[in-house]
Coordinates of N, CA and C in Angstrom, one line a residue:
Chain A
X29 N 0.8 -1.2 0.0 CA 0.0 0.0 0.0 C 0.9 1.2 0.0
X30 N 0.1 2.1 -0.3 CA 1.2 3.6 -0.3 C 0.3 4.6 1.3
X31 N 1.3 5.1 2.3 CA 1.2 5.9 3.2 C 2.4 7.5 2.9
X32 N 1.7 8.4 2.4 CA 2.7 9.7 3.0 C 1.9 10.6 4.0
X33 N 2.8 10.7 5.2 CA 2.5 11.4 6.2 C 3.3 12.7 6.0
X34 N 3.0 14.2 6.3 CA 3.2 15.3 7.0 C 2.7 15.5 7.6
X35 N 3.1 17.0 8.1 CA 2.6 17.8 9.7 C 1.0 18.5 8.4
X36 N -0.3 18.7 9.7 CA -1.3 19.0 9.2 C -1.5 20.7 8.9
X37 N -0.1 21.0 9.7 CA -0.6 22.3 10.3 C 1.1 23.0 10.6
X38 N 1.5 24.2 9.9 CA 2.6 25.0 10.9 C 2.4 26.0 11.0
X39 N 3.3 27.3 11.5 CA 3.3 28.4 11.4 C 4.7 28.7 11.6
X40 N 4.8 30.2 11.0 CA 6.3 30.7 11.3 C 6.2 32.2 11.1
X41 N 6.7 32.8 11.1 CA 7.0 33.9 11.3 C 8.3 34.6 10.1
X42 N 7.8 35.8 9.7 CA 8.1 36.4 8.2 C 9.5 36.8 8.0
X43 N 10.3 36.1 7.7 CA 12.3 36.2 7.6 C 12.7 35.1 8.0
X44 N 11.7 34.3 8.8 CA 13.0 33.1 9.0 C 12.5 32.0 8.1
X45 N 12.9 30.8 8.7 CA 13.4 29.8 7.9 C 12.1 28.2 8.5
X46 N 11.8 27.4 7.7 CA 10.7 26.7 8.1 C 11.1 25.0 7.4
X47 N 11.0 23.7 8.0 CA 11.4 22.7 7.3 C 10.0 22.2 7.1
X48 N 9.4 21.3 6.2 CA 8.3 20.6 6.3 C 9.0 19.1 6.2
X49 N 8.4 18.2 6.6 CA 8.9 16.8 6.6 C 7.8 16.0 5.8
X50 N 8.4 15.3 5.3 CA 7.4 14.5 4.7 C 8.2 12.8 4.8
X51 N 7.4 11.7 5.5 CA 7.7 10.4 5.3 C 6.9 9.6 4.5
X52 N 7.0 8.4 3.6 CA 6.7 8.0 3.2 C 7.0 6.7 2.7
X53 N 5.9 5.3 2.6 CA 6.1 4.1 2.4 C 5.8 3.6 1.0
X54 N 6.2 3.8 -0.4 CA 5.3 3.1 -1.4 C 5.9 2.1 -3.0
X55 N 5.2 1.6 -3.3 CA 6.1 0.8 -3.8 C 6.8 1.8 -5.1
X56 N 7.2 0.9 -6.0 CA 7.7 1.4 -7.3 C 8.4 3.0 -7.2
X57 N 8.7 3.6 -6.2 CA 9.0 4.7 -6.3 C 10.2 5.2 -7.2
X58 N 9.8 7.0 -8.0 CA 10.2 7.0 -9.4 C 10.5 8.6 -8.7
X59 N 10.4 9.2 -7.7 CA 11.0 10.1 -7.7 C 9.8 10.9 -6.5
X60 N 10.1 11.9 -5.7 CA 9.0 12.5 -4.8 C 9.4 14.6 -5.0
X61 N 8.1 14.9 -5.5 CA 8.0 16.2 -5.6 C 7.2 16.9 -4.2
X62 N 7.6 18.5 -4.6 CA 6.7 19.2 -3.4 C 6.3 19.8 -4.5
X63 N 4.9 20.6 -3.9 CA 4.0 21.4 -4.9 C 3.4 22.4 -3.8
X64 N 3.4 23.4 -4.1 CA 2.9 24.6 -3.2 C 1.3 25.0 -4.2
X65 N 0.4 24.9 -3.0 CA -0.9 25.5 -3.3 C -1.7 25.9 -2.6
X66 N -1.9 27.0 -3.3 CA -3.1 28.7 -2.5 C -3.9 28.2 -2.7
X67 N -4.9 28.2 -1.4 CA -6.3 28.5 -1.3 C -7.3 28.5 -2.8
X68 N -7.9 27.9 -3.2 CA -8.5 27.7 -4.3 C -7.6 28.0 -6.1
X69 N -6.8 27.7 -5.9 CA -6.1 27.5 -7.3 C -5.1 26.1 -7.2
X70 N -4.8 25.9 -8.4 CA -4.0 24.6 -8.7 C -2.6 24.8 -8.2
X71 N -2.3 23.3 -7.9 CA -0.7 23.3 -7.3 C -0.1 23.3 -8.2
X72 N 1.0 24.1 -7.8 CA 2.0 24.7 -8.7 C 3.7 24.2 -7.9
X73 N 4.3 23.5 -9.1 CA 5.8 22.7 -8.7 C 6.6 23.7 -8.6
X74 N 7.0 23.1 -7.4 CA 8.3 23.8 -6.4 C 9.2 22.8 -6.6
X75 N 9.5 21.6 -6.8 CA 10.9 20.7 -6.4 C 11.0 19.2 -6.9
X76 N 12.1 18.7 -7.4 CA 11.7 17.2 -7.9 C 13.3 16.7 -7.4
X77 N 13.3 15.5 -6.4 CA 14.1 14.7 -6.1 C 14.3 13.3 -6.4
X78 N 15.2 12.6 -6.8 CA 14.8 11.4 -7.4 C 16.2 11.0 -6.6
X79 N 16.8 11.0 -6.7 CA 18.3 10.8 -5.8 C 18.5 11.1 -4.8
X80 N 19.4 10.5 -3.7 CA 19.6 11.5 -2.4 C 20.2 12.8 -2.1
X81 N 19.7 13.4 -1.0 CA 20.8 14.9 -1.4 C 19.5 15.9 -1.5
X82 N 20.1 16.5 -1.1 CA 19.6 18.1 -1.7 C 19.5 18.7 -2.7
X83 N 18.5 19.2 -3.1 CA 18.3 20.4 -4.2 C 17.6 21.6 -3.9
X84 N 18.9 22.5 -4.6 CA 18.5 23.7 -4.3 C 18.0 24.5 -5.2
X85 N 16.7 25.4 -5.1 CA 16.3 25.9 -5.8 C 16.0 27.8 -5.1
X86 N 16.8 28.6 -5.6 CA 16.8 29.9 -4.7 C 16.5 29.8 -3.2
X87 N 15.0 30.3 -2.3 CA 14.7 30.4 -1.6 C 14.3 28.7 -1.0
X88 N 13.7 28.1 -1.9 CA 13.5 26.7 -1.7 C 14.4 25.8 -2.1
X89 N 14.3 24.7 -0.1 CA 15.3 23.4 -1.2 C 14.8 22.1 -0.3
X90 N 15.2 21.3 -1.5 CA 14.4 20.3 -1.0 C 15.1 19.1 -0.6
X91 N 15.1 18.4 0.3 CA 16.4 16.9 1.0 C 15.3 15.5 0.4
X92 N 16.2 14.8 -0.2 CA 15.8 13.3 0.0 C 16.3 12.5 0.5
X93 N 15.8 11.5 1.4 CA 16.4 9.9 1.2 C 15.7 8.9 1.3
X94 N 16.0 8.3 0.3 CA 15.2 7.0 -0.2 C 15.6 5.6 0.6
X95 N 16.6 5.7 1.4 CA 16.2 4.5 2.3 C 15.8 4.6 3.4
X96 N 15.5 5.9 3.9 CA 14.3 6.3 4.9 C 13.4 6.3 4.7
X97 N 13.0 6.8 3.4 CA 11.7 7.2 3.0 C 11.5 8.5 4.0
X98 N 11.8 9.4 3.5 CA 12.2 11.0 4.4 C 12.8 12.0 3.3
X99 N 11.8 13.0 3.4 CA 12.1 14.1 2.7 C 11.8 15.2 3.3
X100 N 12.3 16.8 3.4 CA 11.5 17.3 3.6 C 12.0 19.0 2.4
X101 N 11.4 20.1 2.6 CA 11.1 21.0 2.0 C 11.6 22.5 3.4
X102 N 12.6 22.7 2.6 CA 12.8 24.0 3.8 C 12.7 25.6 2.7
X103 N 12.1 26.3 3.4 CA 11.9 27.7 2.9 C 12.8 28.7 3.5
X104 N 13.5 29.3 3.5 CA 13.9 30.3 4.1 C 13.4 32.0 3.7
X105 N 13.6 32.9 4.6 CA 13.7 34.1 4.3 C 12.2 34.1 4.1
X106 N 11.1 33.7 5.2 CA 10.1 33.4 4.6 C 9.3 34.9 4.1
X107 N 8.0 34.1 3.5 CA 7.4 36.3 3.3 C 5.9 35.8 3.5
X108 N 5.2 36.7 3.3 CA 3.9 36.1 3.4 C 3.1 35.7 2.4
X109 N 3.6 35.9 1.8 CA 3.2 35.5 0.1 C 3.1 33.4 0.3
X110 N 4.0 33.1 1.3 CA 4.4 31.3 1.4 C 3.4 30.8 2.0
X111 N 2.3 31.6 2.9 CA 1.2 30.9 3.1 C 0.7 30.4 1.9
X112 N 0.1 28.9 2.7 CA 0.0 28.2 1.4 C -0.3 26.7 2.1
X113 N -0.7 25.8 1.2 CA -0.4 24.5 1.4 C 0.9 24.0 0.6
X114 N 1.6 23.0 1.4 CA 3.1 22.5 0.7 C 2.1 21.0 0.7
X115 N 2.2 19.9 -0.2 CA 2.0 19.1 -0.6 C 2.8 18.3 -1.2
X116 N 3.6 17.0 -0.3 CA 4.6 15.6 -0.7 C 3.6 15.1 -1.9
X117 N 4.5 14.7 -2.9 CA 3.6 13.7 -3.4 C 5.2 13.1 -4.1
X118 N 4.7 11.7 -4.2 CA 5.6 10.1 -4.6 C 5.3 10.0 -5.7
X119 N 5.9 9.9 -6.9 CA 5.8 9.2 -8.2 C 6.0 7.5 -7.9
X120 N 5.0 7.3 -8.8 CA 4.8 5.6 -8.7 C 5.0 5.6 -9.8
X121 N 5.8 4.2 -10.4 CA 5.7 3.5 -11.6 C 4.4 2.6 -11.8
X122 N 3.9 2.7 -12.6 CA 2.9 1.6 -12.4 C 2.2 1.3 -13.9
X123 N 2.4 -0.4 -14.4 CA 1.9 -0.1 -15.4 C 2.4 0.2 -17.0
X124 N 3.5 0.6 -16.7 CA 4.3 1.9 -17.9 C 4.2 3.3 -18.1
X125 N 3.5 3.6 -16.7 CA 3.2 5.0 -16.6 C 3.7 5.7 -15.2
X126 N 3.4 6.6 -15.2 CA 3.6 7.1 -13.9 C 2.6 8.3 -13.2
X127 N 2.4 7.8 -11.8 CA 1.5 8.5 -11.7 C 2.1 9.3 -10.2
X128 N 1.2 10.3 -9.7 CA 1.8 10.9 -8.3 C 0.4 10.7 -7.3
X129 N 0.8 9.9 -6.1 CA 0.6 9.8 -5.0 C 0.9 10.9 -3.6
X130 N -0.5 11.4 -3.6 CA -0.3 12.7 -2.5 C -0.5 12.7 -1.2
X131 N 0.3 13.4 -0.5 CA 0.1 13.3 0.8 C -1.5 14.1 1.3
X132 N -1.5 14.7 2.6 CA -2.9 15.5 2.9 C -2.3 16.7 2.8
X133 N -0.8 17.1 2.8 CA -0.5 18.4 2.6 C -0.2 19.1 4.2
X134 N 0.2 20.0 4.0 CA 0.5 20.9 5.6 C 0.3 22.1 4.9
X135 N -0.5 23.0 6.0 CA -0.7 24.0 5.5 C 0.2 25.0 6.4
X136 N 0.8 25.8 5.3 CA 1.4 26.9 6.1 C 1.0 28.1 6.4
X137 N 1.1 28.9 7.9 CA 0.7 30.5 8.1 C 1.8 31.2 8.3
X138 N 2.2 32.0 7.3 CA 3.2 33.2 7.9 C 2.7 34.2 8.6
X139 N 3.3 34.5 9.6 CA 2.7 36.1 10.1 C 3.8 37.1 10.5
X140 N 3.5 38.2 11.0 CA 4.9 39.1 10.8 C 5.7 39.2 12.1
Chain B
X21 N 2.7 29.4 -23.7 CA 1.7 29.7 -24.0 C 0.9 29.2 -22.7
X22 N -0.4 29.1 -23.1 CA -1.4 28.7 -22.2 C -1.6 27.8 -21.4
X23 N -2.2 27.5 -20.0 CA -1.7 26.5 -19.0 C -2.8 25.2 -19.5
X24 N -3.3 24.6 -18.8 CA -4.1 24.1 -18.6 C -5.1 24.5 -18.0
X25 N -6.2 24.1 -18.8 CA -7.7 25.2 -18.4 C -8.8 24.3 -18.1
X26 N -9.9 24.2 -17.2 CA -11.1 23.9 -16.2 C -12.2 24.1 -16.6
X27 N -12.9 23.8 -16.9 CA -14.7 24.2 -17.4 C -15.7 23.9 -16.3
X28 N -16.5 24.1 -15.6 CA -16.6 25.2 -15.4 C -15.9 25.7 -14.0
X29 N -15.4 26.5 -13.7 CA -14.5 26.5 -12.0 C -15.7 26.3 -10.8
X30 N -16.6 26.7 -11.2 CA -17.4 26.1 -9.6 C -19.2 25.1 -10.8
X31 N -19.4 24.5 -10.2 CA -20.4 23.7 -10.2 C -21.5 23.2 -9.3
X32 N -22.6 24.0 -8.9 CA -23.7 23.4 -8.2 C -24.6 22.6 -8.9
X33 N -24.8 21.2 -8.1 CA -25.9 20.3 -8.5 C -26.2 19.6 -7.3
X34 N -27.6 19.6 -8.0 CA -28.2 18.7 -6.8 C -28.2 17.3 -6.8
X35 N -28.4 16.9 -5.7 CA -28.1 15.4 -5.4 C -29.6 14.7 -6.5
X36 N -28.4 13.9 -7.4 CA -29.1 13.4 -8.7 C -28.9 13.5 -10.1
X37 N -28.4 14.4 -9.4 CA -28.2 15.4 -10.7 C -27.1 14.6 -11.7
X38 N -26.8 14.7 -13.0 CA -25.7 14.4 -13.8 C -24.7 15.4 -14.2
X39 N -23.5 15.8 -14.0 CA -22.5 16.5 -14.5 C -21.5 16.3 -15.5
X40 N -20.8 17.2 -15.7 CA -19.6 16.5 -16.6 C -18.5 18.0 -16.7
X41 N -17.4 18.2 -16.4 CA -16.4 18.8 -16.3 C -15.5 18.6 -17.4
X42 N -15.2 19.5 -17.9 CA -14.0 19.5 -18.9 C -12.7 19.6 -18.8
X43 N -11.8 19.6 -19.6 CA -10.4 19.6 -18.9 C -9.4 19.9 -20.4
X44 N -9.2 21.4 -20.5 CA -8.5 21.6 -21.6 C -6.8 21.6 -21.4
X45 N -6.2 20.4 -21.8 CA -4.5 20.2 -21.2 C -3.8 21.0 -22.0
X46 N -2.8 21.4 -21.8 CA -2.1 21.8 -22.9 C -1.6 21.4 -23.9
X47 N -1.5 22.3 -25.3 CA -1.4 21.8 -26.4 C -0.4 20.5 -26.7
X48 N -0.4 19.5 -27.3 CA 0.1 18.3 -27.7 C 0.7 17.6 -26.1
X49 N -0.1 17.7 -25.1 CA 0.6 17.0 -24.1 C 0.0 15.3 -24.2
X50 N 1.0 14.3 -24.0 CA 0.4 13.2 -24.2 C -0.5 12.7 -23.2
X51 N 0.2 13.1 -22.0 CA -0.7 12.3 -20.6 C -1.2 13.2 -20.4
X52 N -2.5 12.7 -19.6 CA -3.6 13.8 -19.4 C -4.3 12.9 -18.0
X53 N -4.5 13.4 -16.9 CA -4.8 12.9 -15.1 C -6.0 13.5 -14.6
X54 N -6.5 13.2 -14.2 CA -8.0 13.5 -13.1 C -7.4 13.2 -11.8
X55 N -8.0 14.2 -10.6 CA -7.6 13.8 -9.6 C -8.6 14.4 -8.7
X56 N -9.5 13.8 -7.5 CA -10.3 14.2 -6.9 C -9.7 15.1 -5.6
X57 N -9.7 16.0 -4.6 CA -9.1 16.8 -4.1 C -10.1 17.2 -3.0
X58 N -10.6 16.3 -2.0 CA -11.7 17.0 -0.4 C -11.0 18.1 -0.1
X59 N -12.1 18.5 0.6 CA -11.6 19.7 1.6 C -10.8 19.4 3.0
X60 N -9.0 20.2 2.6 CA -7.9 19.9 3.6 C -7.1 18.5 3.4
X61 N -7.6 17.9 2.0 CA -6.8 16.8 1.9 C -6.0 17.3 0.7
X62 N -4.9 16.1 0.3 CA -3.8 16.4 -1.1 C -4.7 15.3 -1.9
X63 N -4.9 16.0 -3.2 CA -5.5 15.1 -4.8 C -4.8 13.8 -4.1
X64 N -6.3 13.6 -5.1 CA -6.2 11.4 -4.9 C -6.7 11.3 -6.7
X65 N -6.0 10.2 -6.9 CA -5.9 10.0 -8.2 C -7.1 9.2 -8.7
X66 N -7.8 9.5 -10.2 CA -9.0 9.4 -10.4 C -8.5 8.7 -11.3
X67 N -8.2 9.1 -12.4 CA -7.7 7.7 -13.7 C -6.3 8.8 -14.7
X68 N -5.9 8.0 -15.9 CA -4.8 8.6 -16.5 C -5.3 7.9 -18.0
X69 N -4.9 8.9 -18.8 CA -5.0 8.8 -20.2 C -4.0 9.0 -20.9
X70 N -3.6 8.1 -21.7 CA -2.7 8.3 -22.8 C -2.8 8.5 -24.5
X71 N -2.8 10.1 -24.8 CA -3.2 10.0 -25.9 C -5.4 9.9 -25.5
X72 N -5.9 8.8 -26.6 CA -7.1 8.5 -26.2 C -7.1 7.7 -25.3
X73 N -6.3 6.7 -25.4 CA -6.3 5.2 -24.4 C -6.4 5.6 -23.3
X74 N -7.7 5.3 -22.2 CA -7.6 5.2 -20.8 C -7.0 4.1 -20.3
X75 N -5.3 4.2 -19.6 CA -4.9 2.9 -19.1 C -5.3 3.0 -18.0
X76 N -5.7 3.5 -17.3 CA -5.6 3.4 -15.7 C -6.9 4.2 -15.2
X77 N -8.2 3.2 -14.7 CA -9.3 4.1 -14.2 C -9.5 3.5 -12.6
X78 N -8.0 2.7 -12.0 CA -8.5 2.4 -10.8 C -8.7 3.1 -9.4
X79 N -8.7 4.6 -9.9 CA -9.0 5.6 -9.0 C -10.5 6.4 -8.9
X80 N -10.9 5.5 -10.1 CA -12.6 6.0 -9.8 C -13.4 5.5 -8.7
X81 N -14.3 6.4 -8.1 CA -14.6 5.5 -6.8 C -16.0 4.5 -7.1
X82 N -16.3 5.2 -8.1 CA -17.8 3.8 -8.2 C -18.4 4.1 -9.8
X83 N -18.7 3.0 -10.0 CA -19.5 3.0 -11.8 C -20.1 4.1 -12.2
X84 N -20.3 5.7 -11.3 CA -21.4 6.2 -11.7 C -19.8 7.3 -12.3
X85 N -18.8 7.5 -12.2 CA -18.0 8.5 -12.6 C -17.4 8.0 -13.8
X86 N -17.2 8.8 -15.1 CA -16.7 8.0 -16.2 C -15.9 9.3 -17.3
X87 N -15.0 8.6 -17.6 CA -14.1 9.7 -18.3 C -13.6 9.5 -19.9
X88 N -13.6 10.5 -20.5 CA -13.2 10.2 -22.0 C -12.2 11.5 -22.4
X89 N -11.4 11.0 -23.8 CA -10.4 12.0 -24.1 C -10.5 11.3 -25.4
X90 N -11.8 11.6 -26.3 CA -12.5 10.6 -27.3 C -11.3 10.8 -28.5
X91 N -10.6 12.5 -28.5 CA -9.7 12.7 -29.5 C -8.5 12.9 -29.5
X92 N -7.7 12.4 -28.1 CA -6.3 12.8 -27.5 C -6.4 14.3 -26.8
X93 N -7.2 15.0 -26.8 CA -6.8 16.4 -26.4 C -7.6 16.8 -25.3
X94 N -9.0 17.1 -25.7 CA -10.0 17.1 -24.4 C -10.6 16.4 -23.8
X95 N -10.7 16.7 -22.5 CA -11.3 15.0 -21.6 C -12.4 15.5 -20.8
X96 N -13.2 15.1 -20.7 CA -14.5 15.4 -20.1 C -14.6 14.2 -18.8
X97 N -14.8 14.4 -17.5 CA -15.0 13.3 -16.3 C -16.5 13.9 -16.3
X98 N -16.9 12.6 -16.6 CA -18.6 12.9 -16.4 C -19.2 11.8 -14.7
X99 N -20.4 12.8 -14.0 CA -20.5 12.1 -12.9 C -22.1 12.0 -12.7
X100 N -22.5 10.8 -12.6 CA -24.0 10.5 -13.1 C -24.2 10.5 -11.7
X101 N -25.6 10.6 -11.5 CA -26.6 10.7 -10.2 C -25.7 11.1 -9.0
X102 N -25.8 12.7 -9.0 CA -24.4 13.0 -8.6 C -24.7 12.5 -6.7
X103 N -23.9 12.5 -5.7 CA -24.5 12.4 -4.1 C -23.4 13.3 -3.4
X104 N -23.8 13.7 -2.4 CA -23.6 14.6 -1.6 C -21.4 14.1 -1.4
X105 N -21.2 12.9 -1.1 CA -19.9 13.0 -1.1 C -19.0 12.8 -2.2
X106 N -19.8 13.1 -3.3 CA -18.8 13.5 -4.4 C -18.8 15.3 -4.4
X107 N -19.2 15.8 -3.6 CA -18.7 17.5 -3.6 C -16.8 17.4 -3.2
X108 N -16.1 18.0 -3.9 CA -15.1 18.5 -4.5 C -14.4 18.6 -5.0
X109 N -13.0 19.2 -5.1 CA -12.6 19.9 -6.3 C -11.9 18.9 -7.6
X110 N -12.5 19.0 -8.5 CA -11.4 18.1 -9.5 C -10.9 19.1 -10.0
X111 N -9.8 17.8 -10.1 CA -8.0 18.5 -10.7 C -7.7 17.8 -11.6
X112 N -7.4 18.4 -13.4 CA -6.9 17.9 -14.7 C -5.3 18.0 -14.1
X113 N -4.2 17.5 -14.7 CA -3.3 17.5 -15.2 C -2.5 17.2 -16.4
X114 N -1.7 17.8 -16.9 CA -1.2 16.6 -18.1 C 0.2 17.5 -18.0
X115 N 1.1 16.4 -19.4 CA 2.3 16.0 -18.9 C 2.7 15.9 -20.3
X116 N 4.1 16.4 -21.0 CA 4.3 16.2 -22.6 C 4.5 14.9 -23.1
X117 N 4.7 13.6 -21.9 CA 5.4 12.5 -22.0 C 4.5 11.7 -21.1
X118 N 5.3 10.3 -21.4 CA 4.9 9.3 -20.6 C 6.1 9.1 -19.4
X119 N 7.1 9.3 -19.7 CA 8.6 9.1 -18.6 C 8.6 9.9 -16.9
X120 N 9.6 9.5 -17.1 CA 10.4 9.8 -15.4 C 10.5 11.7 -15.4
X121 N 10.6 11.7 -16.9 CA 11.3 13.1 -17.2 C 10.6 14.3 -17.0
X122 N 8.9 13.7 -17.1 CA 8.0 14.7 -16.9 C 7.1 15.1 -15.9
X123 N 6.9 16.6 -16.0 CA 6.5 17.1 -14.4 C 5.0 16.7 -15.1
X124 N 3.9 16.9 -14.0 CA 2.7 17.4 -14.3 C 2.0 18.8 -14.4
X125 N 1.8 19.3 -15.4 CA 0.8 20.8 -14.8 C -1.0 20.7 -14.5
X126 N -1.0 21.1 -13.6 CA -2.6 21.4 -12.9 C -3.2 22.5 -13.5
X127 N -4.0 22.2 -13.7 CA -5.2 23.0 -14.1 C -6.0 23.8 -12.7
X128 N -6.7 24.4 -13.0 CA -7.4 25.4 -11.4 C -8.2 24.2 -10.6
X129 N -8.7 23.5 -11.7 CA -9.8 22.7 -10.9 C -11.4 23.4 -11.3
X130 N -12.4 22.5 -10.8 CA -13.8 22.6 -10.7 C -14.2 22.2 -9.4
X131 N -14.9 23.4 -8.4 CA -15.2 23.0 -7.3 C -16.6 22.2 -7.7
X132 N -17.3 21.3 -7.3 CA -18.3 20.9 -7.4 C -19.0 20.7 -6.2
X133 N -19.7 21.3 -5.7 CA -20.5 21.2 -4.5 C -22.1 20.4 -4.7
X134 N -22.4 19.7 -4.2 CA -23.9 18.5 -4.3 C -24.6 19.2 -3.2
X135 N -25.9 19.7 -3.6 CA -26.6 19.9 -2.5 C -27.7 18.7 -2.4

C-alpha cells in the first residue's frame, strides 16, 4: 500500500526559515515532488528529487532519502506570500506510466 | 503559452443530478490525469489517459464516474446521479510525456458542491 504522512498544520514567522517533513512508504518509487498551493487554485511545482541529497532551488530546497523514506522542504527568508499549502507527493511507476501519490498536505501561516 | 484550463470552475448540483467537467490540457501533451481533491486533503488520483487510451481508471470511486479523451486532447469526467460526497474539487493535469522526465501541470480545478 502507499502511506505519505506530513505535519497538518505549521506556522512561522516572516524572515525566518521553516522545514516541512514528509515520510513516506510506497512501492515502485520514481521520484517525490513538493508542490505549493493557494487557497483555491492549482498546485504549482516547487521541487523534484529522485536521488539523495539536496536540491536547491533559490529560496527553496528540498532533501531526500530513499532508504528512509524522508524528505522534507525548507523555505527560508520566509514572506507572506508562502502561506499556502506545501504538498509531498511520490511518483509511482505503475503499469508503464507514472503516476503521483499525495500526501494531505500541511498547511502553512506566515505572520509578521 | 497557455496553461491548462477547467470548465466550469465552480459547479452546483443537486443530489441526482448528472455533470460533466472539462479539462482543456495543454497543447500536444500526451498524458492527461484527473484527480479528486476534499476539503484539507492532497489530490487522490481518479484515472490517466494516454493519448485517447484510458490505461488506468482504478482511482474512480464507483461506476457512476466516467471519463473520456474521445480525440487525445479534451477530456470530459462525467458524474451520473451525482450524491452529496462526491462534492469536491477536480484536478486535470497533463504532462508532454509518458517518462520519469516529466512534471505534471494542474489545471485550477472545478469546485463541485452536491446539494
Amino acid at each position: 500500500g502507499q502511506n505519505i504522512d506530513q505535519p497538518t498544520e505549521m506556522t512561522a514567522t516572516e524572515g525566518a526559515i521553516v522545514q516541512i517533513n514528509c515520510t513516506y512508504q510506497t512501492s515502485g518509487f520514481n521520484g517525490l515532488f513538493w508542490y505549493q498551493q493557494h487557497a483555491g487554485e492549482a498546485p504549482t511545482f516547487l521541487s523534484y528529487n529522485v536521488l539523495d541529497g539536496l536540491e536547491e532551488k533559490g529560496r527553496f530546497s528540498s532533501f531526500l532519502s530513499r532508504s528512509k523514506g524522508y524528505s522534507y522542504l525548507l523555505l527560508k527568508e520566509l514572506q507572506m506570500k508562502d502561506s499556502a499549502s506545501y504538498l509531498c507527493a511520490v511518483r509511482e511507476e505503475s503499469g508503464g506510466y507514472n503516476k503521483l501519490i499525495f500526501g494531505a498536505g500541511t498547511r502553512l501561516a506566515v505572520h509578521p | 503559452g497557455a496553461g491548462v484550463s477547467q470548465s466550469p470552475r465552480y459547479k452546483v448540483a443537486k443530489r441526482g443530478q448528472d455533470v460533466a467537467l472539462r479539462c482543456d490540457p495543454i497543447s500536444g501533451h500526451v498524458s492527461l490525469f484527473w484527480y479528486q481533491q476534499a476539503l484539507g486533503q492532497g489530490p487522490e488520483f481518479l484515472t490517466y489517459f494516454q493519448n485517447e487510451a484510458q490505461l488506468d481508471k482504478s482511482g474512480l470511486p464507483s461506476d457512476r464516474f466516467f471519463a473520456e479523451r474521445p480525440e487525445g486532447s479534451v477530456s470530459t469526467l462525467k458524474i451520473q446521479r451525482t450524491q452529496q460526497e462526491d462534492s469536491a474539487v477536480y484536478l486535470c493535469a497533463s504532462s508532454p510525456g509518458t517518462g520519469v522526465a516529466y512534471e505534471q501541470y494542474f489545471g485550477p480545478g472545478t469546485r463541485l458542491t452536491v446539494t
